[in-house]
XYZ file of C-alpha atoms in Angstrom:
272
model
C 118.278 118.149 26.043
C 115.074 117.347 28.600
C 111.946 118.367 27.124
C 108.563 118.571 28.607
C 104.238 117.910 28.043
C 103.446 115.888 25.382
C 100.179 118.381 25.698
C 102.070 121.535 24.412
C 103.851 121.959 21.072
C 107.314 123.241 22.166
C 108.261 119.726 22.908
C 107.833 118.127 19.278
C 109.537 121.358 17.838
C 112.538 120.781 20.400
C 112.359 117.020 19.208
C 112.754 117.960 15.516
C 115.676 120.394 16.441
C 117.077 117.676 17.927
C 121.224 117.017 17.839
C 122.091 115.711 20.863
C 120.525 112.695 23.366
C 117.003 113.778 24.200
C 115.366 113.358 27.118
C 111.287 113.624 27.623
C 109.151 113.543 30.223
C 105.181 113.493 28.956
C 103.518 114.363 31.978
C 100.587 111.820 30.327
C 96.940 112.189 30.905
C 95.723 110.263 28.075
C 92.270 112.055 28.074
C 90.828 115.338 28.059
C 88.822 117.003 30.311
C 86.306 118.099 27.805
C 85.043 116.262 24.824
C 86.591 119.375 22.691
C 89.917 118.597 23.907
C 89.433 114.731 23.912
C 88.891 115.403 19.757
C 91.966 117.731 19.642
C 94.362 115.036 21.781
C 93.290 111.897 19.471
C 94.364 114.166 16.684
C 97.175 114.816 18.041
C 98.560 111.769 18.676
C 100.194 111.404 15.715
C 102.111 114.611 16.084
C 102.676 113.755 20.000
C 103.819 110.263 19.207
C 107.121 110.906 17.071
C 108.195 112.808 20.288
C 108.114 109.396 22.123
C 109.844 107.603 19.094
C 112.425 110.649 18.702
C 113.353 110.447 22.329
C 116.251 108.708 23.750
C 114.965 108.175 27.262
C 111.399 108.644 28.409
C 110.536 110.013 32.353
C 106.774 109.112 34.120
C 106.545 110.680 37.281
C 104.190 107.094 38.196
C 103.511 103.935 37.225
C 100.195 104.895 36.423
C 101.412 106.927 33.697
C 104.161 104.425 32.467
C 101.314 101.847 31.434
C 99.446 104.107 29.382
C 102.735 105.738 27.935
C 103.847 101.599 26.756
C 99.760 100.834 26.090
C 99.515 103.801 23.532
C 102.479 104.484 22.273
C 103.879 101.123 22.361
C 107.028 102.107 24.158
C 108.987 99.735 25.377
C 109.318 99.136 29.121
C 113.581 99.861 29.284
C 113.618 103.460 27.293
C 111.373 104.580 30.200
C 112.466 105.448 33.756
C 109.871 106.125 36.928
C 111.143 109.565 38.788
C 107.933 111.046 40.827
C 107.979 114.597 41.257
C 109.815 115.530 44.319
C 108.796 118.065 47.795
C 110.886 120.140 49.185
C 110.457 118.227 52.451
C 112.801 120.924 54.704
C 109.053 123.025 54.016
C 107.589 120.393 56.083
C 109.672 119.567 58.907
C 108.101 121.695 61.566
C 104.832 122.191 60.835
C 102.649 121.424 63.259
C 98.701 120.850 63.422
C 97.923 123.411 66.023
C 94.485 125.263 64.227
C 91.499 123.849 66.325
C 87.821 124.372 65.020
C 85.251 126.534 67.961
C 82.838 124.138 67.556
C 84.916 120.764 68.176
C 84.341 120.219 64.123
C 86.786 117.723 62.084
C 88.189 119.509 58.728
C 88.385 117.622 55.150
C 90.788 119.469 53.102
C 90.824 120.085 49.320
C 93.309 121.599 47.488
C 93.113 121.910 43.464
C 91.679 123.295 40.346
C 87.500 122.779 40.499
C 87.203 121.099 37.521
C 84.181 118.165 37.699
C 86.705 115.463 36.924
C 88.065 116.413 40.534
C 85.659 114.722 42.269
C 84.838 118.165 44.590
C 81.107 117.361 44.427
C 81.437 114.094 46.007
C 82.590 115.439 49.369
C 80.001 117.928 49.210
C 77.470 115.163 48.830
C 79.196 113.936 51.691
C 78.851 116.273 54.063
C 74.956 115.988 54.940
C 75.745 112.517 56.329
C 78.695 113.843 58.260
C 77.504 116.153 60.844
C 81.426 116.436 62.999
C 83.150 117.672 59.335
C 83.810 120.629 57.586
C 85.500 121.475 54.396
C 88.197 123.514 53.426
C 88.492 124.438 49.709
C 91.414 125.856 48.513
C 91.620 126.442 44.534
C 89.879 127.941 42.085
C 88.656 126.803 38.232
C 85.466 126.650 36.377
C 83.018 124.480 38.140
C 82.838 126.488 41.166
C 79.662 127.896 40.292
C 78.042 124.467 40.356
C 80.193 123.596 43.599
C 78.553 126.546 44.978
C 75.028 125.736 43.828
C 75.252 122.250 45.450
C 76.191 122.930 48.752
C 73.326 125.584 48.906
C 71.252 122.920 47.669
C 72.535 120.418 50.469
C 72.137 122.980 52.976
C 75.815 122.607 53.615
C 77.325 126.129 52.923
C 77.800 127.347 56.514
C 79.973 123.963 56.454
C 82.566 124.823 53.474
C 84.983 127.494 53.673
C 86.284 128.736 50.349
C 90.344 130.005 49.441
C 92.001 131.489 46.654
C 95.799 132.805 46.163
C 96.716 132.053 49.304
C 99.849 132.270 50.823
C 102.334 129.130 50.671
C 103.128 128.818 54.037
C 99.667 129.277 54.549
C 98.966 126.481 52.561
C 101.504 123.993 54.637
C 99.995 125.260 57.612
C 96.137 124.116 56.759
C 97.664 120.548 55.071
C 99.168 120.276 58.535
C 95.929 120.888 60.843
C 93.323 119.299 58.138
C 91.700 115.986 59.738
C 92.213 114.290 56.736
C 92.872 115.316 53.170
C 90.973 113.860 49.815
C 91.236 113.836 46.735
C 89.062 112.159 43.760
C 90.488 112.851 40.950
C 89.662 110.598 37.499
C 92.749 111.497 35.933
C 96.294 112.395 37.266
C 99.738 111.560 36.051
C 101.351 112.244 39.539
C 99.415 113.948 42.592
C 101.149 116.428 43.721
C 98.759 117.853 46.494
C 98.244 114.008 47.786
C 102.119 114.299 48.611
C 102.081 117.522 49.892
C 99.538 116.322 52.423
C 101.289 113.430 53.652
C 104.369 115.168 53.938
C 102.898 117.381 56.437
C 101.450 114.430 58.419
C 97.958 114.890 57.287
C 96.063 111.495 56.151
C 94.649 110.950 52.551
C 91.502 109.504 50.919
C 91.829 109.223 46.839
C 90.036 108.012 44.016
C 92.244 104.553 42.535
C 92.360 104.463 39.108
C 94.817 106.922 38.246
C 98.560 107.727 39.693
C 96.652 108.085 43.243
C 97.058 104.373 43.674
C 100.881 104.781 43.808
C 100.474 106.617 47.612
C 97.762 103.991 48.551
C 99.273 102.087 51.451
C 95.919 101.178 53.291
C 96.906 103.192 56.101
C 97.993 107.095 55.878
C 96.411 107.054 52.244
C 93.227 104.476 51.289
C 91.556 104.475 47.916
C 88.401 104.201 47.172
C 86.794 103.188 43.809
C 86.113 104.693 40.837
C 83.424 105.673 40.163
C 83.396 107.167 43.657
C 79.511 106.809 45.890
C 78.477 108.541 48.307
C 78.420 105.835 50.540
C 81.653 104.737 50.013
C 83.318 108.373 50.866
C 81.237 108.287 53.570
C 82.726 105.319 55.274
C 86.100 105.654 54.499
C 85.951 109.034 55.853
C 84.189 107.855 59.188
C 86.863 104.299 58.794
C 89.431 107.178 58.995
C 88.541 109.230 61.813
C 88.034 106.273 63.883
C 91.615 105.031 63.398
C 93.396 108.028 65.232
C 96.001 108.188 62.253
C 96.040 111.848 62.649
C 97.338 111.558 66.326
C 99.779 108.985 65.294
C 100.448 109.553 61.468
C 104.177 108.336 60.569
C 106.015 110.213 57.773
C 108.846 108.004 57.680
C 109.080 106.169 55.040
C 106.527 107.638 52.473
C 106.293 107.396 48.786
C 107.895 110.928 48.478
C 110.783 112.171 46.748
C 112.991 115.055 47.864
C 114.018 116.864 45.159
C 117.718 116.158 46.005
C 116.638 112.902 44.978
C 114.683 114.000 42.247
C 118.066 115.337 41.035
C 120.138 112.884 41.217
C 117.756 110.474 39.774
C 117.788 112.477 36.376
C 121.554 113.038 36.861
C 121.920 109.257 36.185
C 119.285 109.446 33.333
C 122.169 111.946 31.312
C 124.955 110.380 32.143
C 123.520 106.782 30.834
């Protein structure tokens, strides 16, 4: 039996059901995103924790997550196997970045819920001191008021174009023509969008501190620290665009699973 989310309660009741080898993969944030639920996930832990100690083999999708997983529920480092979270990398094959802006701009490209611990706000504070840029947003959540309320503060709206619900191959299509792609996230097990990105040849910017470092590499994807400054974003952006990795950006080789691979990785996780 593979069960899933520490954060949701179907996964301890499968654990106490168990009768057979199970399987668990956490997807482990550690914290909340609100003080409520930072309250509600310390009292938890004791509930959440037997999972870990009734499970025969534990999955993180990054190193990142297998530290805190050993650091808090003192798991030991051989009951837990790293599988990221794979692409369907056929999506990305022949995508090609072919959307040019009028005006000769460069896009940044955001894709995500707008919480705060996202790290939106940052590029928007960004964007005064980068005069070539725009921003895409693409995502939807429940700071997006304030989001909106900055950039009319920074006199920056004209500059950020807003998405919801849109279309997966639409999706592909603006990772692929983006500039670059960044993401500042304080807390995330895996990344997802980060791999989507480089996948379709676009280059990242992230936060470090979280599973973000894992697709760090100093050249398609550079971190910056947490907690992120202006400043900082501001240079790595313009360090970036000066490079040319756009024009040149290698996908061989990435940090990114298929999920054939995915498969076959977990395949070996039942059968041992």
């Amino acid at each position: 039996m593979h069960v899933h989310s520490y954060h949701a309660l179907p996964a301890f009741f499968a654990a106490l059901a168990k009768k057979s080898r199970l399987v668990f993969t956490p997807h482990y944030h550690r914290r909340g995103h609100t003080v409520i639920r930072n309250l509600m996930l310390k009292a938890y832990r004791i509930i959440g924790g037997r999972i870990f100690g009734m499970a025969d083999k534990v999955i993180c999708v990054s190193e990142y997550e297998k530290r805190m997983v050993m650091s808090d529920f003192n798991i030991p480092a051989g009951k837990i196997e790293k599988i990221p979270n794979g692409l369907d990398l056929n999506e990305f094959i022949n995508l090609k970045s072919d959307k040019k802006s009028d005006d000769g701009s460069k896009t940044l490209l955001y894709v995500g819920r707008l919480e705060q611990y996202k790290g939106i706000h940052h590029i928007i504070k960004a964007l005064p001191h980068l005069e070539d840029f725009k921003l895409d947003i693409i995502g939807k959540g429940p700071y997006e008021k304030n989001l909106h309320k900055l950039a009319q503060e920074l006199y920056v709206t004209k500059r950020i174009n807003w998405y919801k619900d849109v279309t997966r191959k639409e999706l592909l299509d603006r990772y692929a023509s983006a500039d670059m792609f960044i993401m500042l996230s304080k807390y995330e097990a895996y990344g997802i969008t980060v791999a989507e990105a480089l996948a379709a040849g676009t280059p990242c910017i992230v936060a470090t501190g979280s599973a973000l470092d894992d697709f760090v590499d100093g050249k398609r994807c550079s971190g910056i620290n947490t907690p992120v400054t202006t400043g900082e974003l501001i240079n790595a952006i313009k360090n970036m665009q000066d490079s040319g990795i756009k024009n040149n950006m290698d996908t061989k080789n990435l940090s990114v699973l298929d999920w054939n691979d995915v498969t076959g990785k977990l395949i070996d996780v039942y059968k041992s």
